[in-house]
Coordinates of C-alpha atoms in Angstrom, one line a residue:
M22 CA 0.4 0.2 0.1
K23 CA 2.5 2.1 0.7
R24 CA 4.2 1.9 -2.6
L25 CA 0.8 2.4 -3.9
I26 CA 0.5 6.0 -2.2
I27 CA 4.2 7.1 -2.7
T28 CA 3.7 6.3 -6.8
I29 CA -0.1 8.2 -7.3
M30 CA 1.6 11.6 -5.3
A31 CA 5.0 11.2 -7.7
A32 CA 2.5 11.8 -10.8
F33 CA 0.3 14.2 -9.5
C34 CA 3.7 16.1 -8.4
A35 CA 4.9 15.0 -11.7
I36 CA 2.0 17.2 -13.5
C37 CA 2.9 20.6 -11.9
Q38 CA 4.4 22.6 -14.4
S39 CA 6.9 25.7 -13.8
Q40 CA 3.8 28.2 -15.2
A41 CA 3.3 31.8 -13.0
I42 CA -0.3 31.3 -12.0
D43 CA -2.1 34.4 -10.3
F44 CA -4.3 33.3 -7.4
S45 CA -5.2 37.1 -6.9
D46 CA -8.6 37.4 -7.7
D47 CA -9.3 33.4 -6.8
R48 CA -12.8 33.3 -5.5
G49 CA -16.5 32.1 -6.3
I50 CA -18.0 28.5 -6.1
T51 CA -16.9 25.7 -6.3
V52 CA -17.7 22.2 -7.4
S53 CA -15.7 19.2 -6.4
A54 CA -15.5 15.3 -7.0
L55 CA -13.0 12.9 -5.4
F56 CA -11.9 9.8 -5.1
G57 CA -10.5 7.0 -3.0
V58 CA -10.4 3.0 -2.5
S59 CA -11.8 2.0 0.6
H60 CA -9.6 -1.5 2.0
S61 CA -10.5 -3.4 5.0
H62 CA -8.7 -6.5 6.3
R63 CA -10.5 -8.4 8.2
S64 CA -9.0 -11.5 10.0
F65 CA -11.9 -14.2 11.9
N66 CA -11.3 -18.6 13.3
H67 CA -8.0 -18.3 11.4
H68 CA -9.5 -17.0 8.5
S69 CA -8.9 -13.6 6.8
D70 CA -9.9 -11.9 3.8
N71 CA -9.4 -8.8 2.2
H72 CA -11.8 -6.1 0.5
Y73 CA -11.7 -2.8 -1.3
G74 CA -15.0 -0.5 -1.9
L75 CA -15.1 2.7 -3.9
V76 CA -14.9 6.2 -2.2
A77 CA -16.7 8.8 -2.9
S78 CA -16.6 12.5 -1.6
P79 CA -18.0 15.1 -4.6
R80 CA -18.7 19.0 -2.4
I81 CA -19.6 22.4 -3.8
G82 CA -18.5 25.7 -1.8
Y83 CA -17.7 28.9 -2.2
K84 CA -14.2 30.7 -2.4
F85 CA -13.8 33.5 -0.4
N86 CA -10.0 34.5 -1.4
A87 CA -6.6 33.4 -2.0
D88 CA -7.0 31.2 1.4
W89 CA -10.4 30.8 2.1
E90 CA -12.5 28.1 0.9
A91 CA -15.8 27.3 2.8
G92 CA -18.9 24.1 2.0
A93 CA -20.6 21.0 2.2
L94 CA -19.7 17.8 1.5
F95 CA -21.2 14.7 0.6
R96 CA -19.0 11.6 1.5
Y97 CA -19.7 7.4 0.4
E98 CA -17.5 5.0 1.4
K99 CA -18.8 1.4 0.9
F100 CA -16.0 -0.5 2.9
K101 CA -17.2 -4.2 2.1
D102 CA -19.7 -5.9 -0.6
Y103 CA -22.6 -5.5 2.0
N104 CA -21.2 -2.7 3.9
E105 CA -21.2 0.9 3.5
Y106 CA -21.2 4.7 5.0
V107 CA -23.4 7.7 3.6
G108 CA -22.4 10.7 5.3
V109 CA -23.6 14.9 4.9
G110 CA -20.9 17.9 6.6
I111 CA -19.5 21.1 6.0
Y112 CA -15.5 21.9 5.1
G113 CA -13.5 24.6 5.0
E114 CA -10.0 24.9 3.6
W115 CA -6.9 27.4 4.8
S116 CA -4.5 27.6 1.7
F117 CA -1.0 28.6 4.1
M118 CA 1.6 28.6 0.8
R119 CA 1.6 29.1 -3.2
F120 CA 3.8 29.2 -5.0
A121 CA 4.1 30.4 -9.0
S122 CA 3.6 26.9 -10.1
G123 CA 0.1 27.0 -9.2
L124 CA 0.8 24.3 -6.4
R125 CA -0.6 24.9 -3.3
L126 CA -0.1 23.3 0.1
I127 CA -3.7 23.1 2.2
T128 CA -5.4 22.6 5.0
E129 CA -8.9 21.0 5.6
A130 CA -11.4 20.8 8.3
H131 CA -14.4 19.0 8.0
A132 CA -17.1 17.9 10.4
T133 CA -19.2 15.1 8.9
F134 CA -21.6 12.5 9.8
N135 CA -21.9 8.8 8.6
A136 CA -25.1 6.9 8.3
Y137 CA -23.6 3.1 8.7
D138 CA -26.3 1.1 6.0
S139 CA -25.8 -3.3 5.9
N140 CA -27.1 -4.7 3.4
G141 CA -26.2 -8.4 5.6
Y142 CA -26.0 -12.0 4.2
L143 CA -28.3 -14.9 4.4
I144 CA -26.5 -17.2 6.9
N145 CA -29.4 -20.4 7.6
G146 CA -31.9 -18.3 6.5
Y147 CA -30.9 -14.8 8.3
N148 CA -29.9 -11.4 7.3
N149 CA -26.8 -10.5 9.1
T150 CA -24.2 -7.7 9.3
Y151 CA -22.0 -11.3 11.2
P152 CA -19.0 -11.1 13.1
Y153 CA -19.3 -7.3 12.9
K154 CA -22.0 -4.8 14.5
H155 CA -21.4 -0.9 13.2
T156 CA -23.4 2.0 13.9
D157 CA -23.5 5.1 12.8
M158 CA -20.3 7.3 12.7
T159 CA -19.3 11.7 12.8
E160 CA -16.3 12.7 12.8
V161 CA -14.2 16.4 13.1
G162 CA -11.5 16.7 12.3
F163 CA -7.8 18.0 9.7
T164 CA -6.6 16.6 6.6
P165 CA -3.5 17.8 4.9
C166 CA -4.3 18.3 0.7
I167 CA -2.2 20.0 -2.4
A168 CA -4.2 21.3 -5.2
Y169 CA -1.9 22.3 -8.6
R170 CA -3.7 24.6 -10.4
I171 CA -4.0 24.1 -14.5
A172 CA -2.9 27.7 -16.4
N173 CA -5.3 28.9 -18.4
S174 CA -8.1 27.3 -16.3
P175 CA -10.2 27.2 -13.4
V176 CA -9.5 24.1 -12.8
D177 CA -7.7 22.6 -9.8
L178 CA -6.2 19.1 -9.3
K179 CA -6.3 17.5 -5.8
L180 CA -5.3 15.3 -3.9
R181 CA -6.6 14.5 -0.1
Y182 CA -5.0 12.5 2.5
L183 CA -4.4 11.4 6.2
F184 CA -6.6 12.3 9.0
I185 CA -6.8 13.5 12.2
G186 CA -9.1 14.0 15.0
F187 CA -12.2 12.9 16.7
N188 CA -14.2 9.6 14.8
H189 CA -16.7 8.0 16.7
S190 CA -17.2 4.3 15.2
E191 CA -16.6 1.5 16.0
R192 CA -13.3 -0.1 16.8
S193 CA -13.8 -3.3 14.3
Y194 CA -14.0 -0.2 11.5
K195 CA -10.3 1.2 13.0
A196 CA -8.8 -2.4 13.2
E197 CA -10.6 -3.2 9.0
A198 CA -7.9 -0.5 7.7
P199 CA -4.4 -0.9 7.4
G200 CA -3.2 1.6 8.6
C201 CA -4.9 4.1 11.1
L202 CA -3.4 5.0 14.5
G203 CA -5.7 4.7 17.2
R204 CA -8.7 2.9 18.2
G205 CA -10.4 5.1 20.3
N206 CA -11.9 8.7 19.2
W207 CA -8.8 10.4 18.8
I208 CA -6.9 8.3 15.5
I209 CA -4.4 9.6 13.0
D210 CA -5.4 7.2 9.7
A211 CA -3.3 6.9 7.0
S212 CA -5.6 4.1 5.4
L213 CA -6.2 3.2 1.9
C214 CA -9.5 4.8 2.1
R215 CA -8.0 8.3 3.4
L216 CA -6.3 8.6 0.3
E217 CA -8.9 10.5 -2.2
I218 CA -7.5 12.0 -5.5
G219 CA -9.9 14.6 -7.9
A220 CA -10.9 18.4 -9.1
S221 CA -12.4 21.0 -8.7
I222 CA -14.3 24.2 -10.9
T223 CA -14.7 27.8 -9.4
F224 CA -17.3 29.2 -11.2

């Protein structure tokens, strides 16, 4: 997983060109779409398996100036064949460092409520989520982000990775996310599901 993350980040940075970008009049409505891959590893009764799913986070917000942006987000995570989280929330971005090449370093703060849903599966004719019971998840914290403005366009390419903060969910959800440090409410999550790549357009 580390090699995959390093490769993606290197490819993202390689896109950046050395053409000067002017952020002085950077404001307007923004529409963003970010995508990733969730991964859970489960061990039970001497058996282990891996599950992969989709992470999607569309957003709509407003860019007040070159430094600040805020808005609303929707988040969908399918982390097993039969389990998923669907959430809504708010976010804010602070671009604390900008380069003439169009590259920006961003700190994002967000607060989301994610409702847990399970389609379950049949065991002896009964619908189950065995062996785990999950609950809804509230999350408040910070995520670093790298953005690159494509020259002569209103489009930003974005890469988000890592989460630091409060995450109220089942311990099993965190235990099944390789790279998550902490099983309580306060975590540092460097699992694959925290790596999101996408684009944002400013109107």
